[in-house]
């Protein structure tokens, strides 16, 4: 399908194709971030690097009041109120507290137990590259509508740095927001799209169980706390899954259980921690009450006292139909029909959902798997890496989306 039939614009006037020199610069920028990962709300070096490059392009980025993360308008003077809704592009800039286990990689992390194992360095580079391309087009009088870049801190820290960015005015004047997330299941050169929910809700759960303790020879005289913890670990997820429609996908999964110090001593204290994930927004709203009730029932049955800390995380990312179609049109205009594939809803959480609670938008799954590669390096694993061709794909999709959105080509 030609650009003209898909966008209403002649193909040779849809600007934003990435030059080889800029691609090379962006790859180097991404590798620098990859070598210097920073955790949520600690991204000072990352923020400074983004700010410096945007300023070199003649832009005036504003660091958020939390001290990390920044926003930058293209096509608006400093302090100018937009006369039309702004298109926002969002990137998350933080890394994960896990070691980089890649071998034979010149740009592996230089920081112990820190890694960009979720692709946020790629997301950041895509939005930065888009900003540089759009800034150049604006200088030439070719940018039809203002665009805002949002570089957000602390996506990995529940309930997410998106709330801080929103509080700091990142969405003021925004009419639509777009984002990408790396997907190692999708081949580089393609994106996965879905309208409606594309991620799940994600909350954090901490439980403390207590009892008087005692001798393992006489469990009948005390609270058998190890058994109580084991029953909570096994029975609570089963109960939770039976108290909502199974199609809601409400799931409790443990990541840590800790109790006891000696084989012949019944302990006085046990701890469990895990995550609660949910595919359905309404079921997510009911989840805290359902989980609390199930824990209380099982703990009481085994004569254990329970203290529950339920930390609200993020709702599902729900892609707006028009915004999803905008991304599809942009991708097809750049790379043809075969560059877009359908994707399923995942049980991963993403704080991009908080933006979509306030304005319409969509997130695309950006393919980062090397063509022909059989081993899928999953997210949140120390050996994760991305095919850097995805940077060009993301930049060109976003620049096309900026022009198509401004021309009202949403389908």
mmCIF file of C-alpha atoms in Angstrom:
data_model
loop_
_atom_site.group_PDB
_atom_site.id
_atom_site.type_symbol
_atom_site.label_atom_id
_atom_site.label_comp_id
_atom_site.label_asym_id
_atom_site.label_seq_id
_atom_site.Cartn_x
_atom_site.Cartn_y
_atom_site.Cartn_z
ATOM 1 C CA UNK A 1 0.000 0.000 0.000
ATOM 2 C CA UNK A 2 1.425 3.401 -0.919
ATOM 3 C CA UNK A 3 1.999 6.223 1.517
ATOM 4 C CA UNK A 4 -0.472 8.340 -0.355
ATOM 5 C CA UNK A 5 -3.346 5.857 -0.089
ATOM 6 C CA UNK A 6 -2.642 5.207 3.576
ATOM 7 C CA UNK A 7 -2.022 8.750 4.832
ATOM 8 C CA UNK A 8 -3.568 11.086 2.288
ATOM 9 C CA UNK A 9 -0.098 12.611 1.803
ATOM 10 C CA UNK A 10 2.238 12.033 -1.134
ATOM 11 C CA UNK A 11 4.953 9.641 -0.049
ATOM 12 C CA UNK A 12 7.792 12.006 -0.856
ATOM 13 C CA UNK A 13 6.522 14.711 1.520
ATOM 14 C CA UNK A 14 6.079 12.566 4.633
ATOM 15 C CA UNK A 15 9.334 13.549 6.370
ATOM 16 C CA UNK A 16 11.192 12.002 9.268
ATOM 17 C CA UNK A 17 13.281 9.217 7.737
ATOM 18 C CA UNK A 18 16.333 8.655 9.926
ATOM 19 C CA UNK A 19 19.738 9.346 8.420
ATOM 20 C CA UNK A 20 22.552 6.830 8.831
ATOM 21 C CA UNK A 21 24.599 9.345 10.790
ATOM 22 C CA UNK A 22 21.796 10.044 13.270
ATOM 23 C CA UNK A 23 21.111 6.317 13.632
ATOM 24 C CA UNK A 24 24.780 5.793 14.489
ATOM 25 C CA UNK A 25 24.651 8.609 17.037
ATOM 26 C CA UNK A 26 21.522 7.180 18.648
ATOM 27 C CA UNK A 27 23.028 3.701 18.862
ATOM 28 C CA UNK A 28 26.026 5.213 20.657
ATOM 29 C CA UNK A 29 23.697 7.125 22.987
ATOM 30 C CA UNK A 30 21.726 3.977 23.778
ATOM 31 C CA UNK A 31 24.899 2.015 24.498
ATOM 32 C CA UNK A 32 26.107 4.728 26.843
ATOM 33 C CA UNK A 33 22.837 4.509 28.786
ATOM 34 C CA UNK A 34 23.104 0.726 28.769
ATOM 35 C CA UNK A 35 26.561 0.933 30.348
ATOM 36 C CA UNK A 36 25.391 3.375 33.050
ATOM 37 C CA UNK A 37 21.985 2.155 34.302
ATOM 38 C CA UNK A 38 20.314 4.059 37.133
ATOM 39 C CA UNK A 39 17.414 2.991 39.337
ATOM 40 C CA UNK A 40 14.120 4.820 39.687
ATOM 41 C CA UNK A 41 14.369 8.383 41.045
ATOM 42 C CA UNK A 42 18.167 8.137 40.841
ATOM 43 C CA UNK A 43 18.485 8.799 37.086
ATOM 44 C CA UNK A 44 20.589 11.969 37.410
ATOM 45 C CA UNK A 45 23.237 11.057 34.848
ATOM 46 C CA UNK A 46 20.592 9.826 32.409
ATOM 47 C CA UNK A 47 18.543 12.995 32.821
ATOM 48 C CA UNK A 48 21.614 15.180 32.287
ATOM 49 C CA UNK A 49 22.608 13.289 29.121
ATOM 50 C CA UNK A 50 19.130 13.680 27.596
ATOM 51 C CA UNK A 51 18.951 17.349 28.577
ATOM 52 C CA UNK A 52 22.355 18.123 27.082
ATOM 53 C CA UNK A 53 21.521 16.530 23.721
ATOM 54 C CA UNK A 54 18.153 18.266 23.464
ATOM 55 C CA UNK A 55 19.750 21.616 24.253
ATOM 56 C CA UNK A 56 22.333 21.001 21.530
ATOM 57 C CA UNK A 57 19.372 20.745 19.151
ATOM 58 C CA UNK A 58 18.158 24.195 20.247
ATOM 59 C CA UNK A 59 15.391 22.905 22.511
ATOM 60 C CA UNK A 60 14.619 23.924 26.088
ATOM 61 C CA UNK A 61 13.879 20.838 28.169
ATOM 62 C CA UNK A 62 12.578 21.195 31.725
ATOM 63 C CA UNK A 63 13.765 18.833 34.437
ATOM 64 C CA UNK A 64 10.874 17.635 36.587
ATOM 65 C CA UNK A 65 10.618 18.896 40.153
ATOM 66 C CA UNK A 66 11.579 15.464 41.519
ATOM 67 C CA UNK A 67 15.066 16.058 40.110
ATOM 68 C CA UNK A 68 15.034 13.315 37.502
ATOM 69 C CA UNK A 69 13.078 12.997 34.282
ATOM 70 C CA UNK A 70 12.209 15.892 32.009
ATOM 71 C CA UNK A 71 9.710 17.240 29.507
ATOM 72 C CA UNK A 72 10.480 19.111 26.320
ATOM 73 C CA UNK A 73 8.143 20.870 23.897
ATOM 74 C CA UNK A 74 8.885 21.133 20.184
ATOM 75 C CA UNK A 75 7.025 23.854 18.313
ATOM 76 C CA UNK A 76 6.127 25.879 21.401
ATOM 77 C CA UNK A 77 8.012 28.821 22.840
ATOM 78 C CA UNK A 78 8.989 28.557 26.505
ATOM 79 C CA UNK A 79 5.858 29.194 28.598
ATOM 80 C CA UNK A 80 3.589 29.319 25.529
ATOM 81 C CA UNK A 81 0.178 27.714 25.933
ATOM 82 C CA UNK A 82 -0.694 25.424 23.026
ATOM 83 C CA UNK A 83 -3.599 26.580 20.843
ATOM 84 C CA UNK A 84 -4.237 23.001 19.689
ATOM 85 C CA UNK A 85 -3.911 19.711 21.602
ATOM 86 C CA UNK A 86 -0.325 18.517 21.789
ATOM 87 C CA UNK A 87 0.809 15.026 20.821
ATOM 88 C CA UNK A 88 2.989 13.591 23.600
ATOM 89 C CA UNK A 89 5.608 10.855 23.257
ATOM 90 C CA UNK A 90 6.645 9.136 26.466
ATOM 91 C CA UNK A 91 9.789 7.220 27.413
ATOM 92 C CA UNK A 92 10.754 5.657 30.761
ATOM 93 C CA UNK A 93 14.392 6.102 31.754
ATOM 94 C CA UNK A 94 15.081 3.883 34.784
ATOM 95 C CA UNK A 95 16.839 0.517 35.010
ATOM 96 C CA UNK A 96 16.422 -2.631 37.113
ATOM 97 C CA UNK A 97 18.260 -3.822 40.269
ATOM 98 C CA UNK A 98 19.639 -6.986 38.642
ATOM 99 C CA UNK A 99 23.112 -7.883 37.347
ATOM 100 C CA UNK A 100 23.968 -7.690 33.654
ATOM 101 C CA UNK A 101 24.919 -11.257 32.716
ATOM 102 C CA UNK A 102 25.664 -10.724 29.031
ATOM 103 C CA UNK A 103 29.012 -12.044 27.809
ATOM 104 C CA UNK A 104 31.091 -10.761 24.896
ATOM 105 C CA UNK A 105 29.190 -7.461 24.948
ATOM 106 C CA UNK A 106 31.268 -4.289 24.737
ATOM 107 C CA UNK A 107 28.503 -2.142 26.208
ATOM 108 C CA UNK A 108 27.347 -4.308 29.117
ATOM 109 C CA UNK A 109 26.531 -2.534 32.380
ATOM 110 C CA UNK A 110 29.453 -1.076 34.307
ATOM 111 C CA UNK A 111 27.365 -0.767 37.486
ATOM 112 C CA UNK A 112 27.192 -3.857 39.738
ATOM 113 C CA UNK A 113 23.702 -5.324 40.123
ATOM 114 C CA UNK A 114 22.150 -2.762 37.779
ATOM 115 C CA UNK A 115 20.983 -3.381 34.231
ATOM 116 C CA UNK A 116 18.746 -2.005 31.497
ATOM 117 C CA UNK A 117 17.063 -5.386 31.273
ATOM 118 C CA UNK A 118 13.654 -4.051 30.252
ATOM 119 C CA UNK A 119 14.674 -1.921 27.284
ATOM 120 C CA UNK A 120 14.100 1.492 28.828
ATOM 121 C CA UNK A 121 17.375 2.635 27.261
ATOM 122 C CA UNK A 122 15.843 1.823 23.866
ATOM 123 C CA UNK A 123 12.580 3.614 24.717
ATOM 124 C CA UNK A 124 14.540 6.676 25.807
ATOM 125 C CA UNK A 125 16.675 6.696 22.673
ATOM 126 C CA UNK A 126 13.630 6.343 20.410
ATOM 127 C CA UNK A 127 11.912 9.370 21.948
ATOM 128 C CA UNK A 128 15.152 11.360 21.985
ATOM 129 C CA UNK A 129 15.767 10.519 18.322
ATOM 130 C CA UNK A 130 12.222 11.485 17.439
ATOM 131 C CA UNK A 131 12.721 14.786 19.209
ATOM 132 C CA UNK A 132 15.903 15.509 17.276
ATOM 133 C CA UNK A 133 14.232 14.748 13.946
ATOM 134 C CA UNK A 134 11.158 16.837 14.781
ATOM 135 C CA UNK A 135 13.286 19.726 16.067
ATOM 136 C CA UNK A 136 15.103 19.812 12.734
ATOM 137 C CA UNK A 137 11.810 19.737 10.838
ATOM 138 C CA UNK A 138 10.411 22.517 13.044
ATOM 139 C CA UNK A 139 13.458 24.668 12.289
ATOM 140 C CA UNK A 140 12.658 24.211 8.598
ATOM 141 C CA UNK A 141 9.004 25.184 9.153
ATOM 142 C CA UNK A 142 7.750 21.661 8.455
ATOM 143 C CA UNK A 143 6.301 20.603 11.832
ATOM 144 C CA UNK A 144 2.513 20.999 11.597
ATOM 145 C CA UNK A 145 1.677 20.748 15.298
ATOM 146 C CA UNK A 146 3.556 20.932 18.625
ATOM 147 C CA UNK A 147 4.896 17.698 20.091
ATOM 148 C CA UNK A 148 5.890 17.087 23.715
ATOM 149 C CA UNK A 149 8.591 14.656 24.785
ATOM 150 C CA UNK A 150 8.155 13.101 28.240
ATOM 151 C CA UNK A 151 11.153 11.320 29.735
ATOM 152 C CA UNK A 152 9.728 9.772 32.868
ATOM 153 C CA UNK A 153 11.578 8.445 35.889
ATOM 154 C CA UNK A 154 10.817 5.441 38.093
ATOM 155 C CA UNK A 155 8.534 3.318 35.938
ATOM 156 C CA UNK A 156 9.733 0.256 37.862
ATOM 157 C CA UNK A 157 8.839 1.763 41.259
ATOM 158 C CA UNK A 158 5.189 1.183 42.186
ATOM 159 C CA UNK A 159 2.893 3.014 41.731
ATOM 160 C CA UNK A 160 5.137 4.489 39.055
ATOM 161 C CA UNK A 161 6.865 7.748 38.232
ATOM 162 C CA UNK A 162 4.115 8.576 35.740
ATOM 163 C CA UNK A 163 2.091 10.003 38.626
ATOM 164 C CA UNK A 164 4.924 12.397 39.520
ATOM 165 C CA UNK A 165 5.238 13.503 35.903
ATOM 166 C CA UNK A 166 1.484 14.105 35.660
ATOM 167 C CA UNK A 167 1.521 16.043 38.931
ATOM 168 C CA UNK A 168 4.296 18.186 37.467
ATOM 169 C CA UNK A 169 2.167 19.157 34.469
ATOM 170 C CA UNK A 170 3.477 16.732 31.849
ATOM 171 C CA UNK A 171 -0.019 16.259 30.391
ATOM 172 C CA UNK A 172 -1.051 19.906 30.435
ATOM 173 C CA UNK A 173 -2.329 20.705 26.941
ATOM 174 C CA UNK A 174 -1.850 17.122 25.708
ATOM 175 C CA UNK A 175 -4.565 15.629 23.524
ATOM 176 C CA UNK A 176 -2.973 12.238 22.820
ATOM 177 C CA UNK A 177 0.010 10.267 24.126
ATOM 178 C CA UNK A 178 1.991 7.443 22.523
ATOM 179 C CA UNK A 179 4.686 5.079 23.764
ATOM 180 C CA UNK A 180 6.596 1.949 22.844
ATOM 181 C CA UNK A 181 7.750 -1.008 24.906
ATOM 182 C CA UNK A 182 10.415 -3.448 23.779
ATOM 183 C CA UNK A 183 9.121 -6.927 22.971
ATOM 184 C CA UNK A 184 11.740 -9.659 22.463
ATOM 185 C CA UNK A 185 9.105 -11.940 20.922
ATOM 186 C CA UNK A 186 8.588 -9.557 17.995
ATOM 187 C CA UNK A 187 11.212 -9.346 15.246
ATOM 188 C CA UNK A 188 13.031 -6.038 14.809
ATOM 189 C CA UNK A 189 11.441 -4.068 11.995
ATOM 190 C CA UNK A 190 7.937 -4.837 13.232
ATOM 191 C CA UNK A 191 5.584 -3.699 15.976
ATOM 192 C CA UNK A 192 2.779 -5.449 17.798
ATOM 193 C CA UNK A 193 -0.484 -3.548 18.216
ATOM 194 C CA UNK A 194 -3.743 -4.120 20.058
ATOM 195 C CA UNK A 195 -6.638 -1.820 20.884
ATOM 196 C CA UNK A 196 -8.117 -2.218 24.337
ATOM 197 C CA UNK A 197 -6.098 -3.592 27.276
ATOM 198 C CA UNK A 198 -2.536 -4.543 26.318
ATOM 199 C CA UNK A 199 -1.051 -5.042 29.816
ATOM 200 C CA UNK A 200 -2.490 -6.057 33.174
ATOM 201 C CA UNK A 201 -2.882 -4.298 36.469
ATOM 202 C CA UNK A 202 -0.074 -5.004 38.922
ATOM 203 C CA UNK A 203 -0.040 -4.535 42.708
ATOM 204 C CA UNK A 204 2.448 -5.564 45.399
ATOM 205 C CA UNK A 205 1.534 -7.657 48.432
ATOM 206 C CA UNK A 206 3.434 -8.138 51.710
ATOM 207 C CA UNK A 207 2.167 -10.435 54.475
ATOM 208 C CA UNK A 208 3.501 -10.926 58.001
ATOM 209 C CA UNK A 209 2.258 -13.942 59.980
ATOM 210 C CA UNK A 210 2.835 -14.243 63.725
ATOM 211 C CA UNK A 211 2.339 -16.836 66.438
ATOM 212 C CA UNK A 212 3.752 -17.743 69.871
ATOM 213 C CA UNK A 213 6.298 -20.220 68.492
ATOM 214 C CA UNK A 214 7.350 -23.446 70.190
ATOM 215 C CA UNK A 215 8.954 -26.867 69.886
ATOM 216 C CA UNK A 216 8.391 -28.980 66.765
ATOM 217 C CA UNK A 217 7.614 -31.890 69.128
ATOM 218 C CA UNK A 218 4.474 -30.115 70.321
ATOM 219 C CA UNK A 219 2.840 -28.250 67.404
ATOM 220 C CA UNK A 220 -0.592 -28.831 68.971
ATOM 221 C CA UNK A 221 0.316 -26.441 71.812
ATOM 222 C CA UNK A 222 1.145 -23.497 69.586
ATOM 223 C CA UNK A 223 0.599 -22.054 66.125
ATOM 224 C CA UNK A 224 2.369 -24.165 63.533
ATOM 225 C CA UNK A 225 3.533 -21.087 61.670
ATOM 226 C CA UNK A 226 5.462 -22.851 58.912
ATOM 227 C CA UNK A 227 2.354 -24.832 57.985
ATOM 228 C CA UNK A 228 0.270 -21.655 58.217
ATOM 229 C CA UNK A 229 2.647 -19.859 55.847
ATOM 230 C CA UNK A 230 2.603 -22.818 53.474
ATOM 231 C CA UNK A 231 -1.200 -22.917 53.441
ATOM 232 C CA UNK A 232 -1.364 -19.160 52.797
ATOM 233 C CA UNK A 233 1.081 -19.607 49.930
ATOM 234 C CA UNK A 234 -0.957 -22.415 48.353
ATOM 235 C CA UNK A 235 -4.565 -21.715 49.314
ATOM 236 C CA UNK A 236 -4.833 -17.926 48.999
ATOM 237 C CA UNK A 237 -4.013 -17.783 45.253
ATOM 238 C CA UNK A 238 -6.564 -20.573 44.657
ATOM 239 C CA UNK A 239 -9.256 -18.750 46.643
ATOM 240 C CA UNK A 240 -8.532 -15.423 44.932
ATOM 241 C CA UNK A 241 -8.830 -17.043 41.515
ATOM 242 C CA UNK A 242 -12.265 -18.421 42.383
ATOM 243 C CA UNK A 243 -13.824 -15.201 43.652
ATOM 244 C CA UNK A 244 -13.960 -13.316 40.373
ATOM 245 C CA UNK A 245 -14.843 -14.266 36.830
ATOM 246 C CA UNK A 246 -11.912 -16.349 35.575
ATOM 247 C CA UNK A 247 -11.821 -14.187 32.434
ATOM 248 C CA UNK A 248 -10.650 -11.296 34.637
ATOM 249 C CA UNK A 249 -7.307 -13.064 34.997
ATOM 250 C CA UNK A 250 -6.862 -12.144 38.677
ATOM 251 C CA UNK A 251 -3.670 -13.926 39.761
ATOM 252 C CA UNK A 252 -1.565 -13.850 42.928
ATOM 253 C CA UNK A 253 2.011 -15.111 42.573
ATOM 254 C CA UNK A 254 4.626 -15.259 45.331
ATOM 255 C CA UNK A 255 8.189 -14.109 44.929
ATOM 256 C CA UNK A 256 9.437 -14.587 48.497
ATOM 257 C CA UNK A 257 8.637 -16.757 51.535
ATOM 258 C CA UNK A 258 10.803 -16.552 54.645
ATOM 259 C CA UNK A 259 10.453 -18.137 58.065
ATOM 260 C CA UNK A 260 12.352 -20.096 60.705
ATOM 261 C CA UNK A 261 15.971 -20.632 61.679
ATOM 262 C CA UNK A 262 16.240 -24.139 63.161
ATOM 263 C CA UNK A 263 14.793 -27.559 62.252
ATOM 264 C CA UNK A 264 13.330 -28.220 65.726
ATOM 265 C CA UNK A 265 11.907 -24.771 66.469
ATOM 266 C CA UNK A 266 8.487 -23.575 65.347
ATOM 267 C CA UNK A 267 9.103 -19.887 64.488
ATOM 268 C CA UNK A 268 7.177 -16.914 65.754
ATOM 269 C CA UNK A 269 7.263 -14.945 62.497
ATOM 270 C CA UNK A 270 6.871 -15.595 58.770
ATOM 271 C CA UNK A 271 6.802 -13.293 55.744
ATOM 272 C CA UNK A 272 5.468 -13.674 52.222
ATOM 273 C CA UNK A 273 5.627 -11.190 49.369
ATOM 274 C CA UNK A 274 4.379 -11.299 45.817
ATOM 275 C CA UNK A 275 2.364 -9.570 43.137
ATOM 276 C CA UNK A 276 -1.313 -9.400 42.287
ATOM 277 C CA UNK A 277 -2.001 -9.100 38.563
ATOM 278 C CA UNK A 278 -5.306 -8.621 36.802
ATOM 279 C CA UNK A 279 -6.418 -8.310 33.193
ATOM 280 C CA UNK A 280 -9.726 -6.586 33.963
ATOM 281 C CA UNK A 281 -10.033 -3.038 35.284
ATOM 282 C CA UNK A 282 -13.178 -3.617 37.365
ATOM 283 C CA UNK A 283 -11.799 -6.801 38.938
ATOM 284 C CA UNK A 284 -8.601 -4.902 39.757
ATOM 285 C CA UNK A 285 -10.632 -2.378 41.709
ATOM 286 C CA UNK A 286 -12.124 -5.235 43.775
ATOM 287 C CA UNK A 287 -8.809 -7.068 44.218
ATOM 288 C CA UNK A 288 -7.649 -5.590 47.573
ATOM 289 C CA UNK A 289 -10.843 -6.630 49.376
ATOM 290 C CA UNK A 290 -10.801 -10.094 47.787
ATOM 291 C CA UNK A 291 -7.151 -10.704 48.687
ATOM 292 C CA UNK A 292 -7.519 -9.415 52.243
ATOM 293 C CA UNK A 293 -10.508 -11.653 52.899
ATOM 294 C CA UNK A 294 -8.791 -14.760 51.541
ATOM 295 C CA UNK A 295 -5.648 -14.183 53.633
ATOM 296 C CA UNK A 296 -7.652 -13.573 56.814
ATOM 297 C CA UNK A 297 -9.659 -16.783 56.289
ATOM 298 C CA UNK A 298 -6.625 -19.015 55.793
ATOM 299 C CA UNK A 299 -4.539 -17.399 58.541
ATOM 300 C CA UNK A 300 -7.398 -17.608 61.053
ATOM 301 C CA UNK A 301 -7.970 -21.286 60.211
ATOM 302 C CA UNK A 302 -4.366 -21.973 61.250
ATOM 303 C CA UNK A 303 -4.459 -19.670 64.299
ATOM 304 C CA UNK A 304 -1.944 -17.224 62.866
ATOM 305 C CA UNK A 305 -2.188 -13.455 63.185
ATOM 306 C CA UNK A 306 -1.811 -11.690 59.855
ATOM 307 C CA UNK A 307 -0.656 -8.206 58.970
ATOM 308 C CA UNK A 308 -1.252 -7.299 55.326
ATOM 309 C CA UNK A 309 0.412 -4.530 53.338
ATOM 310 C CA UNK A 310 -1.308 -4.145 49.983
ATOM 311 C CA UNK A 311 0.445 -1.604 47.765
ATOM 312 C CA UNK A 312 -1.632 -0.329 44.883
ATOM 313 C CA UNK A 313 0.382 -0.447 41.686
ATOM 314 C CA UNK A 314 -0.898 0.344 38.225
ATOM 315 C CA UNK A 315 -4.115 -0.316 36.292
ATOM 316 C CA UNK A 316 -4.024 -2.005 32.875
ATOM 317 C CA UNK A 317 -2.776 -0.053 29.872
ATOM 318 C CA UNK A 318 -5.919 0.330 27.751
ATOM 319 C CA UNK A 319 -5.132 1.465 24.211
ATOM 320 C CA UNK A 320 -7.561 3.884 22.625
ATOM 321 C CA UNK A 321 -8.822 2.634 19.261
ATOM 322 C CA UNK A 322 -8.014 5.846 17.337
ATOM 323 C CA UNK A 323 -4.512 6.062 18.806
ATOM 324 C CA UNK A 324 -3.834 2.420 17.988
ATOM 325 C CA UNK A 325 -5.001 3.046 14.443
ATOM 326 C CA UNK A 326 -2.719 6.082 14.263
ATOM 327 C CA UNK A 327 0.280 3.919 15.156
ATOM 328 C CA UNK A 328 -0.791 1.302 12.616
ATOM 329 C CA UNK A 329 -1.073 3.895 9.852
ATOM 330 C CA UNK A 330 2.284 5.380 10.779
ATOM 331 C CA UNK A 331 3.993 1.994 10.720
ATOM 332 C CA UNK A 332 2.362 0.937 7.453
ATOM 333 C CA UNK A 333 3.310 4.261 5.869
ATOM 334 C CA UNK A 334 6.944 3.659 6.779
ATOM 335 C CA UNK A 335 7.361 -0.087 6.337
ATOM 336 C CA UNK A 336 4.265 -1.613 4.778
ATOM 337 C CA UNK A 337 1.432 -3.848 5.929
ATOM 338 C CA UNK A 338 3.672 -6.738 7.001
ATOM 339 C CA UNK A 339 5.423 -4.578 9.591
ATOM 340 C CA UNK A 340 2.391 -4.676 11.913
ATOM 341 C CA UNK A 341 1.175 -7.738 13.776
ATOM 342 C CA UNK A 342 -1.511 -8.314 16.373
ATOM 343 C CA UNK A 343 -0.382 -8.846 19.946
ATOM 344 C CA UNK A 344 -2.023 -10.318 23.007
ATOM 345 C CA UNK A 345 -2.681 -8.788 26.398
ATOM 346 C CA UNK A 346 0.168 -9.556 28.768
ATOM 347 C CA UNK A 347 0.237 -9.938 32.546
ATOM 348 C CA UNK A 348 3.039 -7.400 32.809
ATOM 349 C CA UNK A 349 2.324 -4.056 34.425
ATOM 350 C CA UNK A 350 3.220 -0.603 33.032
ATOM 351 C CA UNK A 351 2.628 2.811 34.570
ATOM 352 C CA UNK A 352 1.895 4.283 31.140
ATOM 353 C CA UNK A 353 -1.640 3.333 32.192
ATOM 354 C CA UNK A 354 -1.818 6.381 34.464
ATOM 355 C CA UNK A 355 -1.504 8.718 31.465
ATOM 356 C CA UNK A 356 -4.284 6.823 29.688
ATOM 357 C CA UNK A 357 -6.572 7.341 32.680
ATOM 358 C CA UNK A 358 -6.450 11.032 31.720
ATOM 359 C CA UNK A 359 -5.941 11.313 27.945
ATOM 360 C CA UNK A 360 -6.388 8.887 25.030
ATOM 361 C CA UNK A 361 -3.321 7.135 23.727
ATOM 362 C CA UNK A 362 -1.685 3.830 22.898
ATOM 363 C CA UNK A 363 1.447 1.790 23.459
ATOM 364 C CA UNK A 364 3.046 -0.303 20.706
ATOM 365 C CA UNK A 365 5.199 -3.365 21.281
ATOM 366 C CA UNK A 366 8.464 -2.566 19.551
ATOM 367 C CA UNK A 367 10.133 -5.615 18.044
ATOM 368 C CA UNK A 368 13.720 -6.060 19.255
ATOM 369 C CA UNK A 369 14.436 -9.701 18.374
ATOM 370 C CA UNK A 370 17.232 -10.144 15.875
ATOM 371 C CA UNK A 371 15.964 -11.749 12.641
ATOM 372 C CA UNK A 372 16.658 -15.474 12.701
ATOM 373 C CA UNK A 373 17.473 -15.522 16.405
ATOM 374 C CA UNK A 374 15.912 -18.567 18.028
ATOM 375 C CA UNK A 375 16.700 -17.796 21.662
ATOM 376 C CA UNK A 376 14.260 -15.278 23.095
ATOM 377 C CA UNK A 377 15.912 -13.132 25.758
ATOM 378 C CA UNK A 378 12.988 -12.274 27.974
ATOM 379 C CA UNK A 379 12.483 -8.973 29.763
ATOM 380 C CA UNK A 380 13.788 -8.588 33.320
ATOM 381 C CA UNK A 381 16.571 -11.092 32.719
ATOM 382 C CA UNK A 382 20.230 -10.174 32.958
ATOM 383 C CA UNK A 383 21.084 -11.284 29.419
ATOM 384 C CA UNK A 384 18.418 -9.129 27.749
ATOM 385 C CA UNK A 385 19.560 -7.122 24.734
ATOM 386 C CA UNK A 386 17.901 -5.521 21.711
ATOM 387 C CA UNK A 387 18.486 -5.356 17.990
ATOM 388 C CA UNK A 388 19.342 -1.680 17.600
ATOM 389 C CA UNK A 389 17.584 -1.467 14.248
ATOM 390 C CA UNK A 390 14.507 -1.080 16.452
ATOM 391 C CA UNK A 391 15.655 2.453 17.286
ATOM 392 C CA UNK A 392 15.241 3.567 13.667
ATOM 393 C CA UNK A 393 11.887 1.785 13.454
ATOM 394 C CA UNK A 394 10.583 3.518 16.560
ATOM 395 C CA UNK A 395 11.782 6.981 15.534
ATOM 396 C CA UNK A 396 10.314 6.738 12.056
ATOM 397 C CA UNK A 397 6.998 5.410 13.370
ATOM 398 C CA UNK A 398 6.701 8.263 15.871
ATOM 399 C CA UNK A 399 7.626 10.958 13.354
ATOM 400 C CA UNK A 400 5.084 9.576 10.886
ATOM 401 C CA UNK A 401 2.481 9.485 13.663
ATOM 402 C CA UNK A 402 3.127 13.157 14.427
ATOM 403 C CA UNK A 403 2.383 14.140 10.855
ATOM 404 C CA UNK A 404 -0.571 11.811 10.366
ATOM 405 C CA UNK A 405 -2.155 12.953 13.626
ATOM 406 C CA UNK A 406 -1.746 16.609 12.682
ATOM 407 C CA UNK A 407 -3.393 15.942 9.307
ATOM 408 C CA UNK A 408 -6.326 14.132 10.914
ATOM 409 C CA UNK A 409 -5.525 10.796 9.261
ATOM 410 C CA UNK A 410 -6.795 8.517 11.997
ATOM 411 C CA UNK A 411 -9.177 6.275 10.116
#
